[in-house]
Amino acid sequence: MTKRLDGRKNDELRPMKVELGVVKSADGSCYLEWGNNTVIATVHGPRPIFPKHLANSEKAVVDYRYRMAPFSVGERKSPVPAKRDKEISLVSGFSLESAIQVEKFPNTVIDIDTVILSSNAGTRAAAITAASLACADAGLPMNGIVSAVASGRANGEFILDLTKEEEDAEDAVDTAIGVLMPQKEIVLLQMDGFVKKEDWKKMISIGLKGAEKVYDFQKNALLKKYPVDGDINE
Amino acid sequence: MTKRLDGRKNDELRPMKVELGVVKSADGSCYLEWGNNTVIATVHGPRPIFPKHLANSEKAVVDYRYRMAPFSVGERKSPVPAKRDKEISLVSGFSLESAIQVEKFPNTVIDIDTVILSSNAGTRAAAITAASLACADAGLPMNGIVSAVASGRANGEFILDLTKEEEDAEDAVDTAIGVLMPQKEIVLLQMDGFVKKEDWKKMISIGLKGAEKVYDFQKNALLKKYPVDGDINE
Amino acid sequence: MTKRLDGRKNDELRPMKVELGVVKSADGSCYLEWGNNTVIATVHGPRPIFPKHLANSEKAVVDYRYRMAPFSVGERKSPVPAKRDKEISLVSGFSLESAIQVEKFPNTVIDIDTVILSSNAGTRAAAITAASLACADAGLPMNGIVSAVASGRANGEFILDLTKEEEDAEDAVDTAIGVLMPQKEIVLLQMDGFVKKEDWKKMISIGLKGAEKVYDFQKNALLKKYPVDGDINE
Amino acid sequence: MSSINSVDLVNSKEILESIKLGKRKDGRDLLEYRNLEIKTGFLPSADGSSWVKLGNTEIIAGIKFVVGTPYPDSPDKGSMSLNLELSGLSSPNFITGPPQIDAVEFGRVADRAIRHANIINFEDLAIVPGEKVFIAFIDCIAVNADGNLIDATQLAAITALMNAKIPKLDENYNIILKEYTDKDISMNLKNIPVSITFDKVADKIILDSNQVEELASSARFSLGIVGDTVTSCHKTKGGVFSEEEINFMIDTAVGKYAEFSKIILDSRK
Amino acid sequence: MSSINSVDLVNSKEILESIKLGKRKDGRDLLEYRNLEIKTGFLPSADGSSWVKLGNTEIIAGIKFVVGTPYPDSPDKGSMSLNLELSGLSSPNFITGPPQIDAVEFGRVADRAIRHANIINFEDLAIVPGEKVFIAFIDCIAVNADGNLIDATQLAAITALMNAKIPKLDENYNIILKEYTDKDISMNLKNIPVSITFDKVADKIILDSNQVEELASSARFSLGIVGDTVTSCHKTKGGVFSEEEINFMIDTAVGKYAEFSKIILDSRK
Amino acid sequence: MSSINSVDLVNSKEILESIKLGKRKDGRDLLEYRNLEIKTGFLPSADGSSWVKLGNTEIIAGIKFVVGTPYPDSPDKGSMSLNLELSGLSSPNFITGPPQIDAVEFGRVADRAIRHANIINFEDLAIVPGEKVFIAFIDCIAVNADGNLIDATQLAAITALMNAKIPKLDENYNIILKEYTDKDISMNLKNIPVSITFDKVADKIILDSNQVEELASSARFSLGIVGDTVTSCHKTKGGVFSEEEINFMIDTAVGKYAEFSKIILDSRK
């Protein structure tokens, strides 16, 4: 096993830096630097939904938006959301719905906005990880925390948290996995690539372990801002 | 009188093939091949209209859509409806409104969707002919059947049911005519060209006879699926 | 002081020609030629606003639209409103709101539409001047009349009512000023340029005098159509 | 039309009664047009312009030539594009209402009544065949919408076109503003197109409906005419016509041709 | 799905009860697909076409090749673009309803299940490397939407692609209509991609849900499979899967591969 | 602003009373700005970036240079394009509400307060005069919207611009990612533009309103200042100003210039 370009071990995450409550007027918010990814997430709500016919009488509607700032990528991106952005918004919102006790807030909407300010592979995982912290910061009753990370392969190695350079490798495969912690239930799984099923099962398994590391980081961030006796979810 | 390129006589229609009830979840539907035109039509409704201010308290609103699939023409067509599509949708919907007993269903909408899957001149007539059958298949109470056909001139001859090649002739004129049958009332008439008025009157007259042939075909299709004693409109 | 290209004195307006009530179905209207600017303005309302949530329970909403016809400029302009058009619509509407007794018509909307048919610098002032006359023509209760004009600098001179050619001068500055008359209160002030503050104060002062000339013209137009004993605002 | 109110609906019933008796509320004969005024060339910025008043219906049309690329299937021809806008000037409802299907329909019919008349030699609008051609943009704005917008729009468009001048180009084929060539757009003046629109009200055929008559109309038929030649037609609304009615309208429209083509020709300055 | 009514909701509860007991209302086993019919090459205008019926779900796909410019980061490769439209044919609600987020999602998943399978040699779609390439537009229209649109769309798209012929070009690289080259689009036939979509209903994993079963589903998982290789995946809806469930679905999907890849291969004419 | 609720409206009346007495609720003087923080160069992907916090109002600006074609009337000059987005981050209402007329207005005013200050030599953004130029895209995102978005946006935009580096180009004039030339965008540093925005509340003139003060404001006036020179202005909202008030605001804005231009200059790294 050789070292990776940036010197990390195969199962090592890029450095993460987080700040909760950065956006004063939001109900909850989170600023996250994760390697060269920078993301900001806010939560507004729950509040009555309008127009009424969008309401669900059994639970809150989670409206999640994943956006890339025009200056977050190599060539300027149009501010108009692409199909990819819409797909990611949809599945990311579903992944958080499982973490929030949405059944407590029928007929309301919870708006979760994430904006990628700077990108370097793994942005959807970074956005979900930040959004999950913003939900906790908002004091929403939670079933757990969603911890997300990329797990994949590059240059013949199974590795966690790929960079853009690693994603561009000839044999690269990249799986975004979101895990409801501490339950270890899979709430997001997206991949494009070409990988034997046994190898891919291994990646998922590695991804689950990576999510635990992300979860530890998230717990620390929350405990730092909201010190409690004992652990937050246990 | 010389034969036409495809061997037809001047007053002969291209071969037609039809299937009713092809779309299981629609209230009525029709698949029609007419020469190299292929069209599918569905009817949904009548059902309450929303938003309410679009309702008409005296009759059902007929909402007709004529669409060309992107792959139905020579060069791929954008899926965004063009002005031509909107104009055809409007006048085709009006032509069917006269055939349906819309006054029996106030405050409702009847949605009629037609999609051209393959085109070779005469698509608006094919779409109306199929839509009219779909309305009958839906069991809507009807004043009659709309039978539509193109009548025109090419290479000095007055001919029925022009092909794309005939439409491209130097002297070509193409009139789309829709006729409420068996009443023989004109409900659609559209033409672009350059034709002496007496010649054009002749074309309209030929078109009316062509519509009778289309009507015969439609009656047979309906009788095949819904066998009755005697004729359907008489 | 040299004469201007078109022979005007520095404080002289271009010739103006006006007709009130030109659009029969509108509640008030005005057609104005001002130099090579041509503008038409209509007023509809006050009338109930829809959808209701746009209503203001304390006053009428003034909905002002400034549009340039595609053929009003050198190169054909797209009919889609640009950001500039939206900005001008917004501030022009605000300037007229101060002239109309909007508090008399709560929960209504007053629609003011202006279309520039031909342009040669100073179109936003021409549009407001015409719109203000259309409001009076509509019989709306007014606090005064908005008189608007451009005041600026070109070729070292402080001048009123610049032409396109003067606006293109190296040192040109152009200030659009709208004044509620006869109160002499400033309701519109827009400028782009590069001008020492004392010079600019002078231009504003000159603009206020120019607005008085516009006001005289407006009064005459109204008196011609609606002869009264004495002045309209005094 | 979205600006119709309940007063109009009452009027519409009266109109039905009146037309049954062969009379129109404003005293016109069934086949009589309203008063028509045309003013051309009044806009300094446009390459051609026209203001048409047909009763209370008013349309302003302006022309702008634009240098563009030809269509692949006609590389040596320029083209035209007619656009009608039902602006807030004529009714603020046009702004806040549903997509302007009326504007699309009326504009398309007016366009087709010009395009197929062979009055424009589109070859004369070519600049560098296969590469650069003029596109004549005809933008029409409804200033007042009191019925029969199709004929009024077609009149405004064709008279603005006949008033238009072709811009000069610099060596890079860019338009030089405010400079024009001598030639007009090669109007084939014996082919002046006229649009004639009928409505069927109370089973009578009438011409040039106003807005309230249009409300009472069950079927509409528009014809594009050049002399005794038909160049386009358009049947709309939910009602029916017999073959005899169609033939009557064709003959009537051809009969109206001389009068309108002269008015259009006279609009030239 | 916006066309669901209260009857469907009642059915959905019955379905939950039934699936808890390991049965489906239509008698299928939990991992059994509905009847599948595929008709290809039936559209004269398209470069390739397919009509897929999966139970009552019907998708029509048509191919058109367009000459375009390559992406800057792959100058010597053509590309593909898959678009799914939930048209008014299948439900008029799709027209009047909210933005078609379902259509975007289903189309994207079907696209990804083809794009990454290496069945197309995109180099073979280059015309002048760096300048001109073919873009294969795959337009899919939902004719009837009764569940599992992802798999039906992917089936329609891949069978239409395998039915497609590449157009001939003239010397200016314009497409000559209705003339085709001999070569197909260099399908790498051992890499036929199959899409397999699971739903989790009443804590059971089922395949090929119909519309009412989809209503009762808490989580969904789609896999793109080539042999024993996974080429794409997509988890959606608000529920969860355990690692064991994911592994079970992977194994099941790979197990279904032979059957579906043969059906797809057999659809070639 | 669409996120105002009834609590805000009550506050707004208190604020009116308070300002009548010459006091602001947060203790500021009438002409005093809130606390200002600027962080630049914090985004690895952008060519320049800035995060401005003005009280609770926060704007992030990022720069991207794009190679484009010059405007026909200035063939040897590059250009800039400033865009403000009131994103869901600051209020979800911005997403679901009416067209963002506020964002258009605020962005336009901030743009004009930079464009006319002559701080950028647009000639230096030319690559091949007449053919290829750099366009500087300045995208601003409102992270928190608590009043005075115009000044905050202008501050974010100009400090991001002054932080920006110009990309290197390859021989085909394509941008080489992450490689930059030495030169900055030729900022004319004695011409640093400052935006100063006044509101009229209870007949008093105040600076740097927060969101609730803006609710109570009857008229607003924004000035773009360079030294003792005015480069742009914008009067908005339905109220009036006397000539004296205008002159007072001009003098006050010029008086604030030194303080803000130093802050902007100091933001350079």
Short mmCIF file of C-alpha atoms in Angstrom, two decimals, chain A residues 27-205:
data_model
loop_
_atom_site.label_atom_id
_atom_site.label_comp_id
_atom_site.label_asym_id
_atom_site.label_seq_id
_atom_site.Cartn_x
_atom_site.Cartn_y
_atom_site.Cartn_z
CA ASP A 27 -33.08 28.29 12.81
CA GLY A 28 -29.95 26.20 12.43
CA SER A 29 -26.80 26.51 10.35
CA CYS A 30 -23.40 25.00 9.71
CA TYR A 31 -20.26 26.04 7.84
CA LEU A 32 -18.01 23.14 6.88
CA GLU A 33 -14.59 22.96 5.26
CA TRP A 34 -13.70 19.42 4.28
CA GLY A 35 -10.49 19.22 2.30
CA ASN A 36 -10.98 21.73 -0.48
CA ASN A 37 -14.75 21.48 -0.25
CA THR A 38 -16.51 24.38 1.40
CA VAL A 39 -20.21 24.20 2.15
CA ILE A 40 -22.73 26.22 4.08
CA ALA A 41 -26.05 24.78 5.24
CA THR A 42 -29.09 26.39 6.85
CA VAL A 43 -32.35 25.06 8.25
CA HIS A 44 -35.59 27.07 8.39
CA GLY A 45 -38.69 25.59 9.97
CA PRO A 46 -40.77 23.64 10.56
CA ARG A 47 -43.34 26.21 9.51
CA PRO A 48 -46.75 26.06 7.81
CA ILE A 49 -46.49 25.02 4.19
CA PHE A 50 -47.83 27.11 1.36
CA PRO A 51 -49.60 26.44 -1.00
CA LYS A 52 -51.67 24.14 1.20
CA HIS A 53 -52.02 21.30 -1.31
CA LEU A 54 -48.33 20.51 -0.87
CA ALA A 55 -48.89 19.69 2.81
CA ASN A 56 -48.70 16.17 4.19
CA SER A 57 -51.09 15.55 7.07
CA GLU A 58 -48.86 12.84 8.54
CA LYS A 59 -45.45 14.46 8.54
CA ALA A 60 -43.32 17.47 7.76
CA VAL A 61 -42.18 17.85 4.17
CA VAL A 62 -38.40 18.10 3.93
CA ASP A 63 -37.41 20.48 1.16
CA TYR A 64 -33.70 20.09 0.53
CA ARG A 65 -31.74 22.13 -1.97
CA TYR A 66 -28.21 21.29 -3.12
CA ARG A 67 -26.69 24.12 -5.11
CA MET A 68 -23.24 24.76 -6.50
CA ALA A 69 -22.20 28.41 -6.42
CA PRO A 70 -21.14 29.57 -9.90
CA PHE A 71 -17.59 30.06 -8.62
CA SER A 72 -17.33 26.67 -6.87
CA VAL A 73 -16.01 24.76 -9.88
CA GLY A 74 -13.27 24.98 -12.50
CA GLU A 75 -15.27 26.71 -15.20
CA ARG A 76 -18.02 29.04 -14.02
CA LYS A 77 -21.25 27.13 -13.61
CA SER A 78 -24.56 28.65 -14.67
CA PRO A 79 -26.70 29.51 -11.63
CA VAL A 80 -29.60 27.56 -13.17
CA PRO A 81 -29.87 24.16 -11.41
CA ALA A 82 -28.93 21.25 -13.69
CA LYS A 83 -30.59 17.83 -13.71
CA ARG A 84 -27.73 16.51 -11.59
CA ASP A 85 -28.42 19.16 -8.93
CA LYS A 86 -32.10 18.27 -8.85
CA GLU A 87 -31.39 14.55 -8.49
CA ILE A 88 -28.92 15.15 -5.67
CA SER A 89 -31.35 17.52 -3.91
CA LEU A 90 -34.06 14.89 -4.05
CA VAL A 91 -32.10 11.92 -2.69
CA SER A 92 -30.26 14.02 -0.11
CA GLY A 93 -33.56 15.33 1.22
CA PHE A 94 -34.85 11.76 1.51
CA SER A 95 -31.73 10.76 3.42
CA LEU A 96 -32.34 13.50 6.00
CA GLU A 97 -36.04 12.76 6.26
CA SER A 98 -35.15 9.47 7.89
CA ALA A 99 -33.09 11.28 10.52
CA ILE A 100 -35.67 13.92 11.51
CA GLN A 101 -38.78 13.04 13.49
CA VAL A 102 -40.92 14.44 10.71
CA GLU A 103 -44.08 12.78 12.06
CA LYS A 104 -44.06 15.32 14.90
CA PHE A 105 -44.71 18.22 12.53
CA PRO A 106 -47.59 17.37 10.20
CA ASN A 107 -48.62 20.00 7.62
CA THR A 108 -45.32 21.84 7.82
CA VAL A 109 -42.21 22.22 5.71
CA ILE A 110 -38.60 22.07 6.86
CA ASP A 111 -36.38 23.95 4.39
CA ILE A 112 -32.78 22.81 4.21
CA ASP A 113 -30.50 24.81 1.95
CA THR A 114 -26.96 23.83 1.14
CA VAL A 115 -24.62 25.79 -1.09
CA ILE A 116 -21.27 24.43 -2.24
CA LEU A 117 -18.89 27.40 -2.19
CA SER A 118 -15.84 25.43 -3.27
CA SER A 119 -15.71 21.89 -4.62
CA ASN A 120 -13.16 19.10 -4.81
CA ALA A 121 -15.02 15.75 -5.00
CA GLY A 122 -17.41 14.50 -2.37
CA THR A 123 -19.60 17.60 -2.30
CA ARG A 124 -22.91 15.76 -1.86
CA ALA A 125 -21.51 13.93 1.20
CA ALA A 126 -20.15 17.19 2.59
CA ALA A 127 -23.49 18.92 2.07
CA ILE A 128 -25.47 16.17 3.84
CA THR A 129 -22.98 16.05 6.69
CA ALA A 130 -23.27 19.82 7.15
CA ALA A 131 -27.05 19.81 6.75
CA SER A 132 -27.43 17.11 9.37
CA LEU A 133 -25.44 19.26 11.82
CA ALA A 134 -27.58 22.28 10.92
CA CYS A 135 -30.71 20.24 11.74
CA ALA A 136 -29.28 19.37 15.13
CA ASP A 137 -28.25 23.01 15.62
CA ALA A 138 -31.86 23.96 14.89
CA GLY A 139 -32.96 21.77 17.77
CA LEU A 140 -35.07 19.51 15.58
CA PRO A 141 -35.95 16.22 17.30
CA MET A 142 -33.81 13.62 15.57
CA ASN A 143 -33.72 9.85 15.23
CA GLY A 144 -30.01 10.12 14.68
CA ILE A 145 -27.42 11.97 12.64
CA VAL A 146 -26.73 11.38 8.94
CA SER A 147 -23.02 10.90 8.37
CA ALA A 148 -21.97 10.84 4.74
CA VAL A 149 -18.71 10.12 2.99
CA ALA A 150 -17.34 8.93 -0.33
CA SER A 151 -15.86 5.45 -0.55
CA GLY A 152 -14.19 4.23 -3.70
CA ARG A 153 -11.30 2.93 -5.66
CA ALA A 154 -8.45 4.63 -7.43
CA ASN A 155 -5.16 3.29 -8.76
CA GLY A 156 -6.00 -0.18 -7.55
CA GLU A 157 -6.61 0.80 -3.94
CA PHE A 158 -9.80 0.95 -1.93
CA ILE A 159 -9.84 4.38 -0.38
CA LEU A 160 -12.06 6.73 1.60
CA ASP A 161 -12.91 10.34 0.80
CA LEU A 162 -11.52 10.67 -2.74
CA THR A 163 -10.11 13.93 -4.08
CA LYS A 164 -10.87 15.25 -7.56
CA GLU A 165 -7.51 13.94 -8.75
CA GLU A 166 -8.28 10.47 -7.43
CA GLU A 167 -11.73 10.54 -9.00
CA ASP A 168 -10.05 11.12 -12.36
CA ALA A 169 -7.98 7.91 -12.15
CA GLU A 170 -8.47 5.39 -14.94
CA ASP A 171 -10.04 2.75 -12.67
CA ALA A 172 -11.82 5.17 -10.33
CA VAL A 173 -15.12 4.29 -8.71
CA ASP A 174 -16.81 6.64 -6.31
CA THR A 175 -19.70 5.72 -4.03
CA ALA A 176 -21.47 8.34 -1.96
CA ILE A 177 -22.86 6.73 1.16
CA GLY A 178 -25.06 8.32 3.80
CA VAL A 179 -25.58 6.47 7.06
CA LEU A 180 -28.05 7.12 9.84
CA MET A 181 -25.95 6.95 12.97
CA PRO A 182 -25.56 5.41 15.42
CA GLN A 183 -28.05 2.93 13.91
CA LYS A 184 -25.79 2.25 10.90
CA GLU A 185 -28.73 2.27 8.49
CA ILE A 186 -28.04 3.24 4.90
CA VAL A 187 -30.07 6.28 3.79
CA LEU A 188 -28.06 7.36 0.74
CA LEU A 189 -26.15 5.27 -1.77
CA GLN A 190 -25.12 6.59 -5.16
CA MET A 191 -22.46 5.31 -7.49
CA ASP A 192 -21.36 5.51 -11.12
CA GLY A 193 -18.58 3.27 -12.26
CA PHE A 194 -17.71 -0.24 -13.28
CA VAL A 195 -16.96 -2.51 -10.39
CA LYS A 196 -17.33 -6.21 -9.60
CA LYS A 197 -20.07 -6.78 -7.10
CA GLU A 198 -17.79 -8.26 -4.43
CA ASP A 199 -15.44 -5.30 -4.69
CA TRP A 200 -18.34 -2.95 -4.41
CA LYS A 201 -19.69 -4.68 -1.32
CA LYS A 202 -16.25 -4.17 0.19
CA MET A 203 -16.39 -0.44 -0.67
CA ILE A 204 -19.78 -0.13 0.99
CA SER A 205 -18.43 -1.80 4.06
#
